[in-house]
mmCIF file of C-alpha atoms and ligand atoms in Angstrom:
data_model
loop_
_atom_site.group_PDB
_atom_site.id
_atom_site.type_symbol
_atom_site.label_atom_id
_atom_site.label_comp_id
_atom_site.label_asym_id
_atom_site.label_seq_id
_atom_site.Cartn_x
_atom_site.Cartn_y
_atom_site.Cartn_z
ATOM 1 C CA UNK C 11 -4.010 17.603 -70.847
ATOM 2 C CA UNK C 12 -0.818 19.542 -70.669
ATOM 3 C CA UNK C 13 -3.185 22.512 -68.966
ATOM 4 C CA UNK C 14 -4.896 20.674 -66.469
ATOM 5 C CA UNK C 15 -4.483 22.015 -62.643
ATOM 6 C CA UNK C 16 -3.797 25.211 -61.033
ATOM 7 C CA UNK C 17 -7.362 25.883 -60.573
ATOM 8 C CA UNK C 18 -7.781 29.319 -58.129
ATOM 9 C CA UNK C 19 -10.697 28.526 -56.292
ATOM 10 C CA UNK C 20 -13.038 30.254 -53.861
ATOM 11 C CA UNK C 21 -16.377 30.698 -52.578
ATOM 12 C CA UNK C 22 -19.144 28.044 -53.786
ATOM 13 C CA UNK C 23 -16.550 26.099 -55.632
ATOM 14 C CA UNK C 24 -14.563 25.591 -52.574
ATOM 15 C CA UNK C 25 -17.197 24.791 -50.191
ATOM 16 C CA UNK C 26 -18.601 21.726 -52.681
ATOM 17 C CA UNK C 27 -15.115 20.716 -52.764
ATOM 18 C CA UNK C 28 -14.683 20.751 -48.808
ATOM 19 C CA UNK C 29 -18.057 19.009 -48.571
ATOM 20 C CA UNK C 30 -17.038 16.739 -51.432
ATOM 21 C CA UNK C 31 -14.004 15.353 -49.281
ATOM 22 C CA UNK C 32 -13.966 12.997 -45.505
ATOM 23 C CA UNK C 33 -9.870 13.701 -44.959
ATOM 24 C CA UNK C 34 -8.281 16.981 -45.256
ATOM 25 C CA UNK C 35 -4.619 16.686 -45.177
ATOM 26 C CA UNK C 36 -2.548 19.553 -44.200
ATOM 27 C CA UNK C 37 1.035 19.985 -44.228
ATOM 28 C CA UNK C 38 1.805 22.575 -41.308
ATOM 29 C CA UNK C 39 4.856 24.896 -42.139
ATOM 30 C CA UNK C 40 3.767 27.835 -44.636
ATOM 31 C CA UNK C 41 0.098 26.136 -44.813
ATOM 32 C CA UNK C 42 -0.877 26.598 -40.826
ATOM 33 C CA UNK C 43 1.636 28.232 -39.220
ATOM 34 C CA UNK C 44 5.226 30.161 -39.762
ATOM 35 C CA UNK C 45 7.484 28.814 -37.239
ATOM 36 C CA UNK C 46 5.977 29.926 -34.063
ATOM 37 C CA UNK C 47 2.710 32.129 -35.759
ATOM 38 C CA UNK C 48 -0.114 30.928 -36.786
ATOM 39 C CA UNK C 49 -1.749 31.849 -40.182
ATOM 40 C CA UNK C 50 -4.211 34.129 -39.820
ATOM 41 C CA UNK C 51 -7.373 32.799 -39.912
ATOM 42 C CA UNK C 52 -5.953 28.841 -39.853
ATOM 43 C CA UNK C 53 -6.768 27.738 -36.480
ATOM 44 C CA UNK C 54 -10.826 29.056 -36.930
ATOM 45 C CA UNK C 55 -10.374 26.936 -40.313
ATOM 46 C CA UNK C 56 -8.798 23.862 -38.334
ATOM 47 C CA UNK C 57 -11.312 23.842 -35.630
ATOM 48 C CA UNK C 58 -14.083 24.289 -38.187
ATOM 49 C CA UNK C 59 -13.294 21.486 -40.343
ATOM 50 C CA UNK C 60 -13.059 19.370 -37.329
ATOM 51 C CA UNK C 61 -16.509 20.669 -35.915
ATOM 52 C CA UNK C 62 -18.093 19.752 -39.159
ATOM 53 C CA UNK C 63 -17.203 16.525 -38.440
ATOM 54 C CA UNK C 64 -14.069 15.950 -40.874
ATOM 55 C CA UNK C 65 -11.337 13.969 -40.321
ATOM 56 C CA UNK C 66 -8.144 16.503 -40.456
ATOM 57 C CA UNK C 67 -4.656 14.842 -40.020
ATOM 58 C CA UNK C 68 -1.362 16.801 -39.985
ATOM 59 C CA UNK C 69 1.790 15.759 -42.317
ATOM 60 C CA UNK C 70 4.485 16.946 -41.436
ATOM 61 C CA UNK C 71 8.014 17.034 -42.973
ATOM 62 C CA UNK C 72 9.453 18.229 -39.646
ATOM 63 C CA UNK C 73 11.402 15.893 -37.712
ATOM 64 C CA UNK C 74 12.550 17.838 -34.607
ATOM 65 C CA UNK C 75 10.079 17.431 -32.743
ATOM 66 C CA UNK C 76 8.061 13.969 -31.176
ATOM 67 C CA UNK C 77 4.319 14.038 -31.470
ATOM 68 C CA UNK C 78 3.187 15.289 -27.761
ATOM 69 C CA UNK C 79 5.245 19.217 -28.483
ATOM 70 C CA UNK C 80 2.931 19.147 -31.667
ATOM 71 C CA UNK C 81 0.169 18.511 -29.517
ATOM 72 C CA UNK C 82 1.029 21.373 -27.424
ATOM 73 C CA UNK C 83 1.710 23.712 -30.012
ATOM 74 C CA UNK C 84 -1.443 23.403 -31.669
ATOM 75 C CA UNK C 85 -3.104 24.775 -28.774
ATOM 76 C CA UNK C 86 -0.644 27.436 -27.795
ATOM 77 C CA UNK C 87 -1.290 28.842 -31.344
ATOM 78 C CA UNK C 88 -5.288 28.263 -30.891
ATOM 79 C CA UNK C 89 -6.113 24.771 -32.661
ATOM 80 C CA UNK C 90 -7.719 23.575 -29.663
ATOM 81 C CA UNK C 91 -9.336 20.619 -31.097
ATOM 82 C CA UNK C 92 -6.418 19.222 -32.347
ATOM 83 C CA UNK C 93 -5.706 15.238 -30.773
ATOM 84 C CA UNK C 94 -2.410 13.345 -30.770
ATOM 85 C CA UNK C 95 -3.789 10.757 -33.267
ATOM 86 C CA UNK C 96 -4.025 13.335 -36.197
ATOM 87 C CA UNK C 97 -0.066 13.890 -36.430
ATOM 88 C CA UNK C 98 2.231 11.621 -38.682
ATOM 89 C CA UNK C 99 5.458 14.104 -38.697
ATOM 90 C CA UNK C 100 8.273 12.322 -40.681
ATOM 91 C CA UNK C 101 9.634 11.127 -37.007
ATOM 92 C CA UNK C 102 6.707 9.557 -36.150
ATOM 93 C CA UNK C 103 5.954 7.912 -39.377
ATOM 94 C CA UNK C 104 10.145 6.931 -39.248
ATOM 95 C CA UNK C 105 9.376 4.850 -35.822
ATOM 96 C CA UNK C 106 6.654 3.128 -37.300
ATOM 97 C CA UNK C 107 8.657 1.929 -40.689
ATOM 98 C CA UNK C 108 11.278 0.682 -38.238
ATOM 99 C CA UNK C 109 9.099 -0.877 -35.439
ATOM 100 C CA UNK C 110 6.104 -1.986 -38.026
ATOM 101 C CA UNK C 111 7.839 -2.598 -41.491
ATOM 102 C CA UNK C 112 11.351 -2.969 -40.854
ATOM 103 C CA UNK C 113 10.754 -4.684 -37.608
ATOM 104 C CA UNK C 114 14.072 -3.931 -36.854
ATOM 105 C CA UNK C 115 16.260 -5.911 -34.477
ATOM 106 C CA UNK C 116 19.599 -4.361 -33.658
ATOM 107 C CA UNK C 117 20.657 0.072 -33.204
ATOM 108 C CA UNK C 118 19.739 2.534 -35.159
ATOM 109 C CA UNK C 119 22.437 5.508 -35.841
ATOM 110 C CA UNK C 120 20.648 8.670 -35.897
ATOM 111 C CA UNK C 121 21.397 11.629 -36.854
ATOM 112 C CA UNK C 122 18.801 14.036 -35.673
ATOM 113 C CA UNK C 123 17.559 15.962 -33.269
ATOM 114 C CA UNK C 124 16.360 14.585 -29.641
ATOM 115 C CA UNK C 125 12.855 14.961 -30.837
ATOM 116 C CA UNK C 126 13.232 12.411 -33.399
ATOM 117 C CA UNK C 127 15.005 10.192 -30.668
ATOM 118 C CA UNK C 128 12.546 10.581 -28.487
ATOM 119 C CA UNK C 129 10.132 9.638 -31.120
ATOM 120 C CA UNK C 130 12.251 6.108 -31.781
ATOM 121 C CA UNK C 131 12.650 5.351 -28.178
ATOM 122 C CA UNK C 132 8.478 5.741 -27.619
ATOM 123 C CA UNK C 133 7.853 2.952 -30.523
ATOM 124 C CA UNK C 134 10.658 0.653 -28.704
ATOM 125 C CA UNK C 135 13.533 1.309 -30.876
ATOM 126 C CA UNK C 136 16.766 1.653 -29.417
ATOM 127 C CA UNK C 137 19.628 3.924 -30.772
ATOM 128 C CA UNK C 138 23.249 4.205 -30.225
ATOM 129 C CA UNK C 139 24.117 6.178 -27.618
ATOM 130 C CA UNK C 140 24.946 9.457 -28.862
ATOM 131 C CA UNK C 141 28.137 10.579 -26.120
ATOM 132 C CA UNK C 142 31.350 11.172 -27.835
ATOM 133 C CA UNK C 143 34.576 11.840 -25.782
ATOM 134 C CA UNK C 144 35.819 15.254 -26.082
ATOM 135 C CA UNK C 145 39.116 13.940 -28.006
ATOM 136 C CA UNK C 146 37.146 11.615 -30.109
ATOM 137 C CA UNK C 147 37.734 11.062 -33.459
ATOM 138 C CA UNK C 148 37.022 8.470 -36.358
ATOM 139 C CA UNK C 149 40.345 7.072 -36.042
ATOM 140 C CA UNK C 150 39.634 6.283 -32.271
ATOM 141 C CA UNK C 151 36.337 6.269 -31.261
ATOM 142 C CA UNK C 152 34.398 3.202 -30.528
ATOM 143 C CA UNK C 153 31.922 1.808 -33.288
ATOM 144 C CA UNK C 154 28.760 -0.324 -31.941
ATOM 145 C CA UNK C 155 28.403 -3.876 -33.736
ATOM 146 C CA UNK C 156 25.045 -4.119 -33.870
ATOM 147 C CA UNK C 157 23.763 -0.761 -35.967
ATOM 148 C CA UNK C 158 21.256 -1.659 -38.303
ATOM 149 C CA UNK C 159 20.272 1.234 -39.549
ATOM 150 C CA UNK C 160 21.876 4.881 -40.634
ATOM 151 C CA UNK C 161 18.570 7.449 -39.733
ATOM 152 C CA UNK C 162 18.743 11.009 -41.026
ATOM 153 C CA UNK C 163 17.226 14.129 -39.943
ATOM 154 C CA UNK C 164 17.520 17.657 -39.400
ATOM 155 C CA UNK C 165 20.212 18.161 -37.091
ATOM 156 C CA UNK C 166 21.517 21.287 -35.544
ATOM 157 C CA UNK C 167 23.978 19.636 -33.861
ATOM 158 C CA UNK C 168 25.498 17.855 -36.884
ATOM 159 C CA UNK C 169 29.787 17.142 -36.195
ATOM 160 C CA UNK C 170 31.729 15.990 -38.753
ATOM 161 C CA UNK C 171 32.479 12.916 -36.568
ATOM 162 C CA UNK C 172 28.834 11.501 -36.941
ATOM 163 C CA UNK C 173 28.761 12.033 -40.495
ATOM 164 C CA UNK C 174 31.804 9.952 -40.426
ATOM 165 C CA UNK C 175 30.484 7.390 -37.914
ATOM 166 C CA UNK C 176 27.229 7.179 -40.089
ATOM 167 C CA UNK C 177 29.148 6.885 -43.244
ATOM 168 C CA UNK C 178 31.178 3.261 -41.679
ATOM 169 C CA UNK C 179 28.491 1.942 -40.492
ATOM 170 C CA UNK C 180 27.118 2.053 -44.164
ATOM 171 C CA UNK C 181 29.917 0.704 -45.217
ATOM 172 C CA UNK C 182 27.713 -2.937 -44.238
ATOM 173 C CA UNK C 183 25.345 -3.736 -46.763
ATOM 174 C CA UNK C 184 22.835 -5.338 -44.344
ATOM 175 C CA UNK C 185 22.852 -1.421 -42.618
ATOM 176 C CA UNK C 186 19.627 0.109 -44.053
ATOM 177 C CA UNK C 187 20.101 3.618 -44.907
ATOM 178 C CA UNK C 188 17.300 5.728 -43.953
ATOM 179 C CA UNK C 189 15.879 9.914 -44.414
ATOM 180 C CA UNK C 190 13.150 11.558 -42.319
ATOM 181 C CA UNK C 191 12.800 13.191 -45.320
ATOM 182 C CA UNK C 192 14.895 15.092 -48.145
ATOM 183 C CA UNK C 193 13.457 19.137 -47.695
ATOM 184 C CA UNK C 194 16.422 21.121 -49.378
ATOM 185 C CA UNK C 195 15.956 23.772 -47.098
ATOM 186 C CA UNK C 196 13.230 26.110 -45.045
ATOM 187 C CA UNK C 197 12.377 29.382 -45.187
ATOM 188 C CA UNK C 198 13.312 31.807 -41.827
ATOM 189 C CA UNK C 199 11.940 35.383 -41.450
ATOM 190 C CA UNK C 200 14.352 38.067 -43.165
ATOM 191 C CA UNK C 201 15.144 36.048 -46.233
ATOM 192 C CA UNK C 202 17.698 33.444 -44.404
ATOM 193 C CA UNK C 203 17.220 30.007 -44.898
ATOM 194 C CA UNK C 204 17.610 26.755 -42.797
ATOM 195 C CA UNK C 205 19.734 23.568 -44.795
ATOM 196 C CA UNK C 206 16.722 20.835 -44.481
ATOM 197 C CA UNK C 207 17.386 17.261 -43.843
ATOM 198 C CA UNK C 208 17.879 16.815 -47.508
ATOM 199 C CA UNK C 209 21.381 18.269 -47.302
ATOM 200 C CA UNK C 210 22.299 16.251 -44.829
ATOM 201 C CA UNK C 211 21.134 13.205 -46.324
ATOM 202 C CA UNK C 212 23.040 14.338 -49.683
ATOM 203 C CA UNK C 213 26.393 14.363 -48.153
ATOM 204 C CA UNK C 214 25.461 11.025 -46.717
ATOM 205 C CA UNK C 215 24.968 9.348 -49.988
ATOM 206 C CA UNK C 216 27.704 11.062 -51.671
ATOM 207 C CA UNK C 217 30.203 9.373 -48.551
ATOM 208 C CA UNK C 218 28.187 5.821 -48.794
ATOM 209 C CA UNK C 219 27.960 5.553 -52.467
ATOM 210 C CA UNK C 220 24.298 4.257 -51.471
ATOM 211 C CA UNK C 221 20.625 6.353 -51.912
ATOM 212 C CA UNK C 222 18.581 7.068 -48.777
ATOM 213 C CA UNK C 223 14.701 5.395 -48.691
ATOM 214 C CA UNK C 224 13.036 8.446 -47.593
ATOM 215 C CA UNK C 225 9.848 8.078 -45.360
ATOM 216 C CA UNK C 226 8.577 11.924 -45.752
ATOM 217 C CA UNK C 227 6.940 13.604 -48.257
ATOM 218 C CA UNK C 228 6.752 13.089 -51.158
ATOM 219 C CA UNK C 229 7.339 9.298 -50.774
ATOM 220 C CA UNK C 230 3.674 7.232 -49.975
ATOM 221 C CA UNK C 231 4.259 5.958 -46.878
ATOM 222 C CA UNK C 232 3.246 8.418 -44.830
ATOM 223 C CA UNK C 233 -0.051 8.076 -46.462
ATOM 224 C CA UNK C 234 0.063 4.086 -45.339
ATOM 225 C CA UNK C 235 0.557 5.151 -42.180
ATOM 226 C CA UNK C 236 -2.813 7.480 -42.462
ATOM 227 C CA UNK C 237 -4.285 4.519 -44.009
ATOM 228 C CA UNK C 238 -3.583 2.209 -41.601
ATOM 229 C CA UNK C 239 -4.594 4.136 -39.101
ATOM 230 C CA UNK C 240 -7.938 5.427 -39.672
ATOM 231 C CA UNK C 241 -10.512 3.434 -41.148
ATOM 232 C CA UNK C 242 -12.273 3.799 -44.782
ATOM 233 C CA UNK C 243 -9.291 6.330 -46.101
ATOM 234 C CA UNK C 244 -10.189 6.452 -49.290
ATOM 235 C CA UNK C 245 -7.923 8.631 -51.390
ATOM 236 C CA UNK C 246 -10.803 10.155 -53.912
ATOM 237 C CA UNK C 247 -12.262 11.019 -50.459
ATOM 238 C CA UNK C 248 -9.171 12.822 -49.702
ATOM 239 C CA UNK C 249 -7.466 16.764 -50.589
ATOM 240 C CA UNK C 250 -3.999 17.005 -49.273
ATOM 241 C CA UNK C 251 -3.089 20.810 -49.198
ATOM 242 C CA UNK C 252 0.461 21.896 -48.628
ATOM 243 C CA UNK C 253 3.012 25.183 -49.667
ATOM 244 C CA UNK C 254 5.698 22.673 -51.567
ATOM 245 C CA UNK C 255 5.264 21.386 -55.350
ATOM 246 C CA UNK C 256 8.160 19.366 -54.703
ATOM 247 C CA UNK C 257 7.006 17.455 -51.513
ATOM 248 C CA UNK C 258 3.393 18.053 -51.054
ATOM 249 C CA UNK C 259 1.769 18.379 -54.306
ATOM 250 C CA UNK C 260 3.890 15.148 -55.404
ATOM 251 C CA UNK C 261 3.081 13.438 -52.336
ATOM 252 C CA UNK C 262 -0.438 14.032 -53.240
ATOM 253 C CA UNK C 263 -0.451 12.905 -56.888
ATOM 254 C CA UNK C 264 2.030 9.645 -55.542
ATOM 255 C CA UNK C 265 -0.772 8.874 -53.197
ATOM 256 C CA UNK C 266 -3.860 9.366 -55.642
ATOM 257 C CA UNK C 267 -5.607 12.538 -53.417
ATOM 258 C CA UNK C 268 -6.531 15.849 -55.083
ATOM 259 C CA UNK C 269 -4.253 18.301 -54.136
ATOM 260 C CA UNK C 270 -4.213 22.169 -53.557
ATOM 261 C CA UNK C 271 -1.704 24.525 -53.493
ATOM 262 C CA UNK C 272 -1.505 27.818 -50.780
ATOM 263 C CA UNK C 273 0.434 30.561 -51.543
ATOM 264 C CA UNK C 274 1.612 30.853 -48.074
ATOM 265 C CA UNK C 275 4.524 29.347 -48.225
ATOM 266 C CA UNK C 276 7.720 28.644 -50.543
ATOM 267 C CA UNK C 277 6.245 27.746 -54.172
ATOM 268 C CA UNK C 278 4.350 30.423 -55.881
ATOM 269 C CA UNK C 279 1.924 29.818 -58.498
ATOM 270 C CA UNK C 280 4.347 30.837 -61.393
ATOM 271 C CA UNK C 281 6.433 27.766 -60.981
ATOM 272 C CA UNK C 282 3.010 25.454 -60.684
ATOM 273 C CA UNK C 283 2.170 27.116 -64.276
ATOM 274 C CA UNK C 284 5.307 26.534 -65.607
ATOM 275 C CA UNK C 285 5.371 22.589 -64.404
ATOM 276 C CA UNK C 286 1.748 22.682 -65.776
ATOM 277 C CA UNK C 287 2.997 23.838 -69.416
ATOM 278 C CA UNK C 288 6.132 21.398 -69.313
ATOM 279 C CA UNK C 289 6.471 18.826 -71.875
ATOM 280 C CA UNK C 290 8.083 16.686 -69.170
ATOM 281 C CA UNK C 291 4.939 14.475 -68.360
ATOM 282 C CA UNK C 292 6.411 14.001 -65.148
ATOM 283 C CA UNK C 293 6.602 17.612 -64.228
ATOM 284 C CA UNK C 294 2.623 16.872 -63.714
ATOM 285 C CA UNK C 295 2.653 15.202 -60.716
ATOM 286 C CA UNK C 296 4.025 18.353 -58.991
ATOM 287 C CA UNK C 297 0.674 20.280 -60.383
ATOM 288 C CA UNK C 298 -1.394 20.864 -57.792
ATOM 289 C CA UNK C 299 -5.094 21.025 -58.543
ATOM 290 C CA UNK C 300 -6.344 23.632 -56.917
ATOM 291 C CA UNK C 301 -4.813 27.171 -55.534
ATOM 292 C CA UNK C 302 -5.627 29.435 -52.820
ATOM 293 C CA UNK C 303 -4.399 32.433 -51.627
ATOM 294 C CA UNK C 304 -4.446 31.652 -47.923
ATOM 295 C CA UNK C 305 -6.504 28.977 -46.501
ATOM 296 C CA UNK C 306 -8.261 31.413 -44.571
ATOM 297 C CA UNK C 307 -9.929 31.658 -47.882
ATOM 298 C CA UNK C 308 -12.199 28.906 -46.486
ATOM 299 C CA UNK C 309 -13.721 31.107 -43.826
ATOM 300 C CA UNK C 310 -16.845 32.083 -45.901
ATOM 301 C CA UNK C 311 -17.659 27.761 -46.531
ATOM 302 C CA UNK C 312 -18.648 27.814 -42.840
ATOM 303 C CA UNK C 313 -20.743 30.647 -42.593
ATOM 304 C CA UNK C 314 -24.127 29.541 -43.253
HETATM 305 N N1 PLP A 426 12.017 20.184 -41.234
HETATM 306 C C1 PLP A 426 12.425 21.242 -40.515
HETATM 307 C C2 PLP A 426 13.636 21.112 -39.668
HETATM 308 C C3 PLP A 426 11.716 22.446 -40.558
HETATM 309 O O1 PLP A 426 12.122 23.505 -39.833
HETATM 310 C C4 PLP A 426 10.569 22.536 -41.389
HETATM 311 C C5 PLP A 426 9.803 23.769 -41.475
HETATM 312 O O2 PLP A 426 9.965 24.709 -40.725
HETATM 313 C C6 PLP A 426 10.181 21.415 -42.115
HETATM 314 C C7 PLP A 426 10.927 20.255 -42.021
HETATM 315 C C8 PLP A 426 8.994 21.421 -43.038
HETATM 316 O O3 PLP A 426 7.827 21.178 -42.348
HETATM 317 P P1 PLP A 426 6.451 21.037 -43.132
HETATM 318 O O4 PLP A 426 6.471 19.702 -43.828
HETATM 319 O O5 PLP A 426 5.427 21.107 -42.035
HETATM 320 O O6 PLP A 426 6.364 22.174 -44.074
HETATM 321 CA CA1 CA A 427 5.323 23.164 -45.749
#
């Protein structure tokens, strides 16, 4: 059992396994596209997949943006078939846990980008305003009564004054404490590196004393969201491919899909084999099924 997974697969294989499966779930960044570039080869994949008549959602660990830029970027980068209703990005899918699960009556603190705002006010949600005075500080700024919950995100605007506000208004037990999701970081061209949402969320916890409920990958409920969204998701019907053991091969195998690995993105295959050959039984769940170089390496499945 311990050598199960991590099956590089191409050509016949790989088409039965694309016509085995209704949903293909991608995860974007390092799978589809590098920041602002497009894999080669992705979008004719995309559209493909779509043309054969598959259903093709989008999961997302980035929060920054709200649903419609996704929309737009898909087709700037040439993924012209792809429809509003096939993103859940960890801002999207954070709206809907609030409106829909939560039901949430009272402010949410974010911390975030104006994306994921954006994304809250659209499902009805309303958030603390976010204006400090220039001479504000913890000792002297005003807190609202009503905050509810503590939402975290990627923020690139992060002050030490909302991590403060966010931490008192944890200080209530009846405040939920929320996390787009926990990414440690992202990869940037030249070897730098972006602190994720994750890091933000750590210094968070550390200040509350309290552990975030994180909505991303790899928790399920982005998958309920899927779910609940589009009828007869049925996850043996289902391959979620993604560039992350940590996030989207667990989120796979915490959902029940198959899963596949591209080498793309940030894990390489050496790590998958060495989760594979752990004696930690739960280092399996972050052992993706299948690998591919690229997922351009589906090109040759369409061609009749
Ligand atoms: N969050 C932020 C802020 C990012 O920049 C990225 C990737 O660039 C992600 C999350 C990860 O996105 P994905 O889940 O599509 O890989
Ligand atoms: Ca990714």
């Amino acid at each position: 059992f311990g050598f199960k997974g991590c099956q590089k697969i191409r050509g016949p294989q790989l088409r039965n396994l694309l016509e085995a499966k209704d949903f293909i779930l991608f995860d974007c960044d390092g799978v589809i596209w590098h920041g602002e570039k497009a894999i080669t080869g992705a979008a004719k994949v995309v559209n493909s997949l779509i043309r054969h008549g598959k259903n093709v959602v989008f999961v997302t660990n980035n929060c920054t943006r709200p649903r419609e830029n996704y929309v737009h970027k898909f087709c700037r980068l040439g993924f012209t078939d792809v429809m509003l209703e096939q993103i859940f990005s960890s801002s999207y899918c954070s709206a809907l846990y609030l409106r829909d699960v939560v039901k949430i009556c009272g402010q949410v603190f974010v911390i975030g980008c104006d994306g994921l705002r954006r994304e809250l006010q659209e499902a009805g949600i309303p958030c603390v305003e976010e204006a400090d005075a220039p001479d504000a500080t913890i000792y002297n700024c005003p807190l609202a009564p009503d905050v509810k919950a503590v939402l975290v995100g990627h923020d690139d605007k992060l002050t030490f004054l909302k991590l403060a506000k966010a931490s008192c208004y944890l200080r209530d037990p009846d405040c939920l404490f929320l996390a787009t999701d926990n990414d440690p970081w992202h990869p940037l061209s030249g070897g730098r590196i972006l602190p994720g949402s994750g890091s933000l969320t750590a210094a968070l916890e550390v200040a509350s004393g309290r552990k975030a409920t994180v909505i991303g990958k790899p928790s399920r409920f982005m998958f309920e969201c899927i779910s609940s969204q589009f009828r007869g998701v049925d996850p043996a019907q289902c391959l979620m491919i993604g560039d992350r053991l940590e996030t989207d091969m667990l989120f796979g195998s915490n959902c029940g899909l198959d899963t596949m690995l591209t080498l793309t993105g940030v894990s390489q295959i050496e790590e998958a084999q060495e989760y594979r050959n752990s004696e930690l039984t739960t280092n399996h769940s972050l052992v993706p099924d299948y690998v591919v170089d690229t997922i351009a390496d589906f090109l040759p499945a369409f061609e009749e």
